[in-house]
Coordinates of C-alpha atoms in Angstrom, one line a residue:
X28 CA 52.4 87.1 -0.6
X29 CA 49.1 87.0 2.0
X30 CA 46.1 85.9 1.2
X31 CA 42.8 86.7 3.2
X32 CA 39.4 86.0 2.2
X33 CA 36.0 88.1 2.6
X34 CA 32.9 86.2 2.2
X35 CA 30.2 88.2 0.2
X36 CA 26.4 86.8 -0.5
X37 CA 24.1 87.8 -2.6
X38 CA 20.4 89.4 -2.3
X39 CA 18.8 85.7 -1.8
X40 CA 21.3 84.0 0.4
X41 CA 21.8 81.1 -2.1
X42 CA 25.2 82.5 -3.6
X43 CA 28.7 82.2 -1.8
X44 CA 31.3 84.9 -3.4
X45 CA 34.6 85.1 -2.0
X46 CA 36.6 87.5 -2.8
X47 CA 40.1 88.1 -2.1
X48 CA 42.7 91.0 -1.5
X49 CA 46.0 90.7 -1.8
X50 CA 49.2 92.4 -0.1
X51 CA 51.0 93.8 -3.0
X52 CA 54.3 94.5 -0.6
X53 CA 55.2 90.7 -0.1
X54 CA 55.8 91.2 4.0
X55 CA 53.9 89.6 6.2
X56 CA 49.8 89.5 5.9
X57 CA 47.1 91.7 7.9
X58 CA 44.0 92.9 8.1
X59 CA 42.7 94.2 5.1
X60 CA 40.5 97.9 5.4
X61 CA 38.0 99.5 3.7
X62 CA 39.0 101.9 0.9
X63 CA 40.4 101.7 -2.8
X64 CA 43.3 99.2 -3.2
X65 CA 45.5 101.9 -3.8
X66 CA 45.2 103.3 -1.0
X67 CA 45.8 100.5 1.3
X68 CA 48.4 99.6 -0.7
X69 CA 50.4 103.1 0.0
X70 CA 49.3 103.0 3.5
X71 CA 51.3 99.3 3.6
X72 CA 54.1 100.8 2.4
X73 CA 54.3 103.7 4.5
X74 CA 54.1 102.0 8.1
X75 CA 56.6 99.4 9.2
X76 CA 54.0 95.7 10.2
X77 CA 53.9 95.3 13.8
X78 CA 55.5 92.3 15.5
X79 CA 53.2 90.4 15.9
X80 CA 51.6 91.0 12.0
X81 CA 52.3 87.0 10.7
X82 CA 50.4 85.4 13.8
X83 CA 47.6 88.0 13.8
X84 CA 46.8 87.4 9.8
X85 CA 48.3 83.0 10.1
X86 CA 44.8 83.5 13.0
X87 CA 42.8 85.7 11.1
X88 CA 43.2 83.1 7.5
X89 CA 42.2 80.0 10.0
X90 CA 39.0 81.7 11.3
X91 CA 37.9 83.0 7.5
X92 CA 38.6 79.2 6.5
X93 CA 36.5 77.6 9.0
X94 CA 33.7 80.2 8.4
X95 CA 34.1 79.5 4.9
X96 CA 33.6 76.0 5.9
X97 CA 30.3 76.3 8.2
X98 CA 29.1 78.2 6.1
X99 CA 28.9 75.7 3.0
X100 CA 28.4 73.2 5.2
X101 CA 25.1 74.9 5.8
X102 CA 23.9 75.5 2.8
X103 CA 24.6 71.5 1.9
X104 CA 22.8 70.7 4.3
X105 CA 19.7 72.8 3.8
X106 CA 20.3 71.2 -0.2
X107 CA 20.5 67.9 1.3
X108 CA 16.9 68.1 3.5
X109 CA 15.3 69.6 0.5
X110 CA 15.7 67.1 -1.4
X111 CA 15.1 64.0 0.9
X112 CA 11.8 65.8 1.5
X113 CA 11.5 65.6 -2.0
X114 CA 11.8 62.2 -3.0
X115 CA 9.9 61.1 0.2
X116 CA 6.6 63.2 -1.5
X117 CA 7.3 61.9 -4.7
X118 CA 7.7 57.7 -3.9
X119 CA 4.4 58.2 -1.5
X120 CA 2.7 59.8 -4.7
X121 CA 3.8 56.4 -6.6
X122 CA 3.1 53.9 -3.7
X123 CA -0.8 54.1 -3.8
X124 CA -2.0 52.1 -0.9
X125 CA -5.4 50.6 -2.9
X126 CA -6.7 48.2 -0.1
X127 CA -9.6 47.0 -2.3
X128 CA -7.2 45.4 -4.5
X129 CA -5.4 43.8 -1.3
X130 CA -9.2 42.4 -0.4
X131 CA -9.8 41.3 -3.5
X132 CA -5.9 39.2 -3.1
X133 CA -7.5 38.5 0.0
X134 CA -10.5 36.6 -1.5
X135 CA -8.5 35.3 -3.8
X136 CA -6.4 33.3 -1.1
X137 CA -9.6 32.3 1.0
X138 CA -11.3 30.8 -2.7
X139 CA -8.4 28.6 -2.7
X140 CA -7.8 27.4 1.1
X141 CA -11.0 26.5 1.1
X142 CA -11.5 24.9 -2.5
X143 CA -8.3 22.6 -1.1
X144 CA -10.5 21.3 1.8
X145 CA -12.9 19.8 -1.0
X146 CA -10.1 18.4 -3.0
X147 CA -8.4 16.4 0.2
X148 CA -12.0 15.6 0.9
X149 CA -12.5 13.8 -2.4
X150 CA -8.9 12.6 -2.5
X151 CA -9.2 11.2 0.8
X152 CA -12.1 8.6 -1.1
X153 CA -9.3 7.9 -3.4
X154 CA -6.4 6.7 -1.1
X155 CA -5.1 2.7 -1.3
X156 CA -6.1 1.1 1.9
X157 CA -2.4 0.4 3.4
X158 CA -2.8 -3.3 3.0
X159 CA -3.1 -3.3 -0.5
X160 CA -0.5 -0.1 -1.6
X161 CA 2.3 -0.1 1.2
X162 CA 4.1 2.9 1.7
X163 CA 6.4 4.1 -1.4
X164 CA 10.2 2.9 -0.7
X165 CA 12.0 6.7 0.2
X166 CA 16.0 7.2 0.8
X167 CA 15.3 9.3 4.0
X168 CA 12.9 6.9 5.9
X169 CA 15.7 4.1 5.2
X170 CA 18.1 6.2 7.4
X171 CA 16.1 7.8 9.6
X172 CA 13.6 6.5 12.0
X173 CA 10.0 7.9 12.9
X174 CA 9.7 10.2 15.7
X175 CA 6.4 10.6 16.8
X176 CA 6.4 14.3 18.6
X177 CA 8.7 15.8 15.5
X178 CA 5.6 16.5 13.0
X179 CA 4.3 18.3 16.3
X180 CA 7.3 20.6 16.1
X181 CA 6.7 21.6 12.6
X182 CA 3.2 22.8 13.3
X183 CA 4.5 24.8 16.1
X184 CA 7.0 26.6 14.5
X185 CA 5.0 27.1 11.5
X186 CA 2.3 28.7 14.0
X187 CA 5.2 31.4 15.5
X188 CA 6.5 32.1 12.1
X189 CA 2.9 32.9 11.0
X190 CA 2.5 35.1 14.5
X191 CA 5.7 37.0 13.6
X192 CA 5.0 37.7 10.2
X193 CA 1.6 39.1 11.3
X194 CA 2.9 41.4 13.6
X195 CA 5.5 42.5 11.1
X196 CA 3.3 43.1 8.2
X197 CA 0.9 44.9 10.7
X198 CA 4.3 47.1 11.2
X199 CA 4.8 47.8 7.9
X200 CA 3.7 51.7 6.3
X201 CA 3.0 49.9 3.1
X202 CA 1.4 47.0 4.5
X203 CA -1.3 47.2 1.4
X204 CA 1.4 46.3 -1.2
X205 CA 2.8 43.8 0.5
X206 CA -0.2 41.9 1.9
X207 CA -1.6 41.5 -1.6
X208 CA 1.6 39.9 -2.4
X209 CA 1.7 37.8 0.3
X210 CA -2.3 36.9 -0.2
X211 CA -1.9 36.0 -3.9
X212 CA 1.5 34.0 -3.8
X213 CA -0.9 31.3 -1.0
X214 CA -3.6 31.5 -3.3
X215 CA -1.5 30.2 -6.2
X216 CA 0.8 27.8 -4.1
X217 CA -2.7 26.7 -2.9
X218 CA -4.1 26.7 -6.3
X219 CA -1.3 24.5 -7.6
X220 CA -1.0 21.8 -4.5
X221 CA -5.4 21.1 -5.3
X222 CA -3.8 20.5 -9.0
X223 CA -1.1 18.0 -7.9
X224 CA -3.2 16.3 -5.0
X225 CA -5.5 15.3 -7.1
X226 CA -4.2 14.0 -10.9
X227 CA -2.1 12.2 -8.7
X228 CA -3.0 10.0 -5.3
X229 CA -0.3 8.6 -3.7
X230 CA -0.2 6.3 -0.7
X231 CA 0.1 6.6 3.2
X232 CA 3.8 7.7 3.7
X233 CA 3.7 5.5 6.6
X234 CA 1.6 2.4 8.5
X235 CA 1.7 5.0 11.9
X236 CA -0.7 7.3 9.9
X237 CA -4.6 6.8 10.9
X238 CA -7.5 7.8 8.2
X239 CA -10.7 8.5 8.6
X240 CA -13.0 6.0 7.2
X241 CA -14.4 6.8 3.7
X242 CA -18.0 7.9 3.2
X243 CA -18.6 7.5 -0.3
X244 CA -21.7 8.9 -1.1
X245 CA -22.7 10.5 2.1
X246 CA -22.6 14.1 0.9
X247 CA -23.5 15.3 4.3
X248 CA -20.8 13.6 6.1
X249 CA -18.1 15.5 3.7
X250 CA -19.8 19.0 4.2
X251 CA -19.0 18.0 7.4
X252 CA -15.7 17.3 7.3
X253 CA -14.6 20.0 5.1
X254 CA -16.2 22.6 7.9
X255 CA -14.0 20.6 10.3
X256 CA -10.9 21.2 8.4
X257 CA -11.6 24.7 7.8
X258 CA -12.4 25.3 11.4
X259 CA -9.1 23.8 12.8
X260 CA -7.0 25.0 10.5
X261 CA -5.8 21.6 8.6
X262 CA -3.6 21.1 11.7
X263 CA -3.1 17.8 13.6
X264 CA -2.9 19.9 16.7
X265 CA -6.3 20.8 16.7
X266 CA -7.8 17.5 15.6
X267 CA -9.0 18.5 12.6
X268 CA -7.3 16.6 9.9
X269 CA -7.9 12.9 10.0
X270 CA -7.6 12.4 6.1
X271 CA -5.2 11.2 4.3
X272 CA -4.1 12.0 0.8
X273 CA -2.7 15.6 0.1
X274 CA 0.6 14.1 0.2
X275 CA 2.0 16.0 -3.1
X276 CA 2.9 18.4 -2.4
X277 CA 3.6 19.7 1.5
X278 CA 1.0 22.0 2.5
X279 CA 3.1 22.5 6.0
X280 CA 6.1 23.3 4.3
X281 CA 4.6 26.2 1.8
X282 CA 3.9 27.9 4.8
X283 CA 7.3 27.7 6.8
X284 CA 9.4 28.3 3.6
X285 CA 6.8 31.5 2.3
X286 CA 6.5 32.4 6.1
X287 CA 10.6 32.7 6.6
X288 CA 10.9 34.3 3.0
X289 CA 8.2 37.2 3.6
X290 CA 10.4 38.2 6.9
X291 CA 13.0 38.0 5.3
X292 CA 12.3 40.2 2.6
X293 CA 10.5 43.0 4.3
X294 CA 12.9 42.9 7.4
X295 CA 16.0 45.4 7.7
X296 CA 19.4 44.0 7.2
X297 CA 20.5 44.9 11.0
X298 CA 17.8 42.6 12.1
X299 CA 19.9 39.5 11.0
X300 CA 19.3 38.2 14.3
X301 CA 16.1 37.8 13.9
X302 CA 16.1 36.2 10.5
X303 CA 18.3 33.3 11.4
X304 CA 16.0 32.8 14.3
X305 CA 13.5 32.7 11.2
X306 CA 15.5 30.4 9.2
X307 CA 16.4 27.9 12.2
X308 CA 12.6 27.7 12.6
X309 CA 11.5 27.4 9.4
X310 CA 14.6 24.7 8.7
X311 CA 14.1 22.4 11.9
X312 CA 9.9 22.6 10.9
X313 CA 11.1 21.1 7.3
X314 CA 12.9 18.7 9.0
X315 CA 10.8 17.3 11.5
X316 CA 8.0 16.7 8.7
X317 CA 10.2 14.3 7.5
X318 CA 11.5 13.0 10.6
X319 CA 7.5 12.5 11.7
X320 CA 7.3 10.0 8.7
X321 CA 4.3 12.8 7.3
X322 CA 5.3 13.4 3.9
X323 CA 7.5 11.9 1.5
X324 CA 11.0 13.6 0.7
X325 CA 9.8 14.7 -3.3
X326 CA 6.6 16.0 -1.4
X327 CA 9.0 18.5 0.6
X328 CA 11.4 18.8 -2.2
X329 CA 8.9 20.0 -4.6
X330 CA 7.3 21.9 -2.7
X331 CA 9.9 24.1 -1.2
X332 CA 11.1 24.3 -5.2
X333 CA 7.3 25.8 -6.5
X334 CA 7.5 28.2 -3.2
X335 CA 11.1 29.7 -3.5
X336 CA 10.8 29.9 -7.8
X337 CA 7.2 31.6 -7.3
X338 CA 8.0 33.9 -4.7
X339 CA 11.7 34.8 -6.7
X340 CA 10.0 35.2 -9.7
X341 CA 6.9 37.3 -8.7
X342 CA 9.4 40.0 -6.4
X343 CA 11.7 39.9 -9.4
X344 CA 9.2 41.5 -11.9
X345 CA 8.1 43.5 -8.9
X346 CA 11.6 44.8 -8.6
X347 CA 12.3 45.4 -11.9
X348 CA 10.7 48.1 -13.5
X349 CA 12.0 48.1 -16.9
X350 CA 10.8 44.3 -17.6
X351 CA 7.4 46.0 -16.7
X352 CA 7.9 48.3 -19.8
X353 CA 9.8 45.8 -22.3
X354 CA 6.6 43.2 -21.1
X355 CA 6.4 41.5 -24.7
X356 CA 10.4 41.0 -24.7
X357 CA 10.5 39.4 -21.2
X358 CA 9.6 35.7 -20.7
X359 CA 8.4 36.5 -17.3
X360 CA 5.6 38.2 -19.1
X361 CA 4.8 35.2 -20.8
X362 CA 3.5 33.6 -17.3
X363 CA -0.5 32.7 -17.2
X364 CA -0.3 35.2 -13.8
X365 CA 1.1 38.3 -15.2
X366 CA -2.1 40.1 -16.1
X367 CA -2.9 39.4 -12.5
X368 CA 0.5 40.6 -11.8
X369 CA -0.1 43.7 -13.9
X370 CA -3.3 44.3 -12.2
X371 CA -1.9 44.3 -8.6
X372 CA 1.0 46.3 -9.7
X373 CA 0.0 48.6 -11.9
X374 CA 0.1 51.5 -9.6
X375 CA 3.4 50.7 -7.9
X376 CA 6.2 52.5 -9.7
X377 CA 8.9 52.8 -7.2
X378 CA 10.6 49.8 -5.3
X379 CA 8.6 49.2 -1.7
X380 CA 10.8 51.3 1.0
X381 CA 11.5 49.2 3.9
X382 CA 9.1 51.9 6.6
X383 CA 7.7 51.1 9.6
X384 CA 5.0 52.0 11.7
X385 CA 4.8 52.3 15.4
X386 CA 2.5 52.7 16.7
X387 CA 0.4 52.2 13.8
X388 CA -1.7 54.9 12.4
X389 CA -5.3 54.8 12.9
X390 CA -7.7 55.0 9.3
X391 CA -9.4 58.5 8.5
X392 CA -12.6 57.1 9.7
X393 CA -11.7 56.4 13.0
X394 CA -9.9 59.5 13.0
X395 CA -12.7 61.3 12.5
X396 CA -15.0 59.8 14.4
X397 CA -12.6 60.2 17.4
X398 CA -12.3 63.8 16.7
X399 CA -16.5 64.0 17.1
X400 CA -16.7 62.0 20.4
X401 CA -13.6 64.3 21.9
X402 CA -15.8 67.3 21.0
X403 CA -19.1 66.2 22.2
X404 CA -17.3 65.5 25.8
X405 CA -15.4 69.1 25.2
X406 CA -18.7 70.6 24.6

């Protein structure tokens, strides 16, 4: 028996119905033509098949199955860009940008950068002069000589790692989302390192290390100095920070280890080039702080602990949706941040998509207003 199959759609195109005639004389298969089956039937009967019947229909099932194919294949597709166009509309309907929350993040950071200044500045008072309080005994000083240009090498890394996440983040579609998270997590690490400087002074790493002189009660002379620090950053590149205290713990490495983890995260996998470039950079800046004699080991330690745990823990509930629905079951929630947390991320029900930008799109405003100046010159 010969099979061959005609393809029949319906008024709106959306239905495929095949339908299929069969050769009721068991030779070999052909064409089948219009009229009722019994009449084709008879007609099969009456007149001997040609000779060349079997590779005429074995030709004419191949081409019916391969238009069969396309067209399927076609209508998939057209299912398949439907919905993609669908689920894009839908996640940029749940991925609000709200860039007055990201300033307010944004303030929220400044606050505490600069509320750090006055804390070294009034730890700095504090400090043990280095002939009464040595420096503590440490594990890694014992093996490992002082080299003087290594804490240089951690600033500079820190400084490229800070360039490339800017120009990354400026990349980004949803660079709104993600800058609040990045602007809260250094306000907190920030927040926490004023905490720990100050219930607890500890004394010059090193006898290398050169402090400004105290100033006690000349209120003027701190102003001063806190404008200093402020202006060059807090880096010994610039000249800026001369005091000594704000040992616990490592400012420098919150910011290679948050720096490295931000690229990280909002880079795409392909790009794993570039994030062990990230790592080696963010690694060797680590290392040198200690190899620069700058900062004890448990100043490092702890503070690449607080940065990873904080930065796991606040993308964890981020990622998570249904601990933001079971809230009062989850521990997370039990954090003193998670109303801030819930404030940030209230709108933000989809996971981030990984989009960039380029080149970046200008705001509405501008838009606008470039649309007015290109008409005036039209006109």
């Amino acid at each position: 028996m010969a099979a061959s199959g005609l393809m029949q759609d319906d008024e709106d195109g959306d239905e495929v119905r095949p339908h299929v005639e069969v050769d009721a004389t068991g030779d070999a298969p052909h064409a089948a033509e219009a009229g009722p089956p019994g009449a084709t039937a008879a007609v099969s009967a009456a007149s001997p098949p040609p000779a060349d019947a079997p590779k005429r229909g074995r030709m004419s099932s191949i081409l019916q199955q391969k238009q069969l194919v396309q067209t399927l294949s076609s209508g998939l597709k057209r299912n398949r860009d439907y919905v993609k166009i669908s689920v894009a509309e839908e996640r940029a309907e749940r991925l609000p940008k709200e860039w007055w929350k990201t300033g307010v993040a944004f303030l929220y950071a400044v606050f505490n950068l600069v509320f750090t200044t006055v804390v070294i500045t009034v730890v700095h008072e504090r400090v043990p002069d280095k002939s009464v309080s040595p420096p503590l005994p440490d594990k890694f000083f014992d093996y490992v000589g002082r080299v003087p240009w290594a804490f240089t090498v951690t600033e500079v890394n820190g400084l490229i790692l800070m360039g490339l996440w800017l120009i990354q983040w400026l990349l980004l579609k949803h660079k709104a989302i993600v800058g609040r998270r990045c602007f809260f997590l250094i306000g907190t690490l920030y927040m926490y390192r004023c905490v720990t400087m100050y219930i607890t002074t500890l004394p010059v790493p090193g006898r290398h290390m050169v402090c400004a002189p105290k100033l006690y009660n000349d209120s003027s002379g701190k102003i001063w100095r806190i404008v200093r620090l402020i202006s060059g950053g807090g880096l010994s590149l610039t000249g800026s920070h001369m005091m000594c205290g704000d040992f616990m713990y490592s400012g420098h490495t919150v910011m290679l280890t948050l720096a490295y983890l931000f690229i990280k995260e909002y880079s795409p996998r392909w790009m794993c080039w570039y994030q062990w470039i990230c790592w080696t950079l963010s690694a060797s800046g680590v290392v040198c702080i200690l190899v620069g004699h700058e900062h004890y080991s448990i100043d490092v330690l702890v503070a690449y602990f607080v940065t990873t745990r904080l930065f796991w823990w606040y993308h964890s509930v981020a990622q998570a949706h249904a601990l933001r629905r079971r809230a009062p079951d989850d521990y997370l929630s039990r954090t003193w941040w998670n109303p801030v947390f819930n404030f940030l991320e209230r709108n933000v029900q989809s996971t981030v998509p990984l989009v960039f930008w380029w080149p970046p799109p200008l705001p509405s405003s501008c838009r606008q207003r470039y649309r007015i100046v290109e008409g005036g010159r039209d006109d």
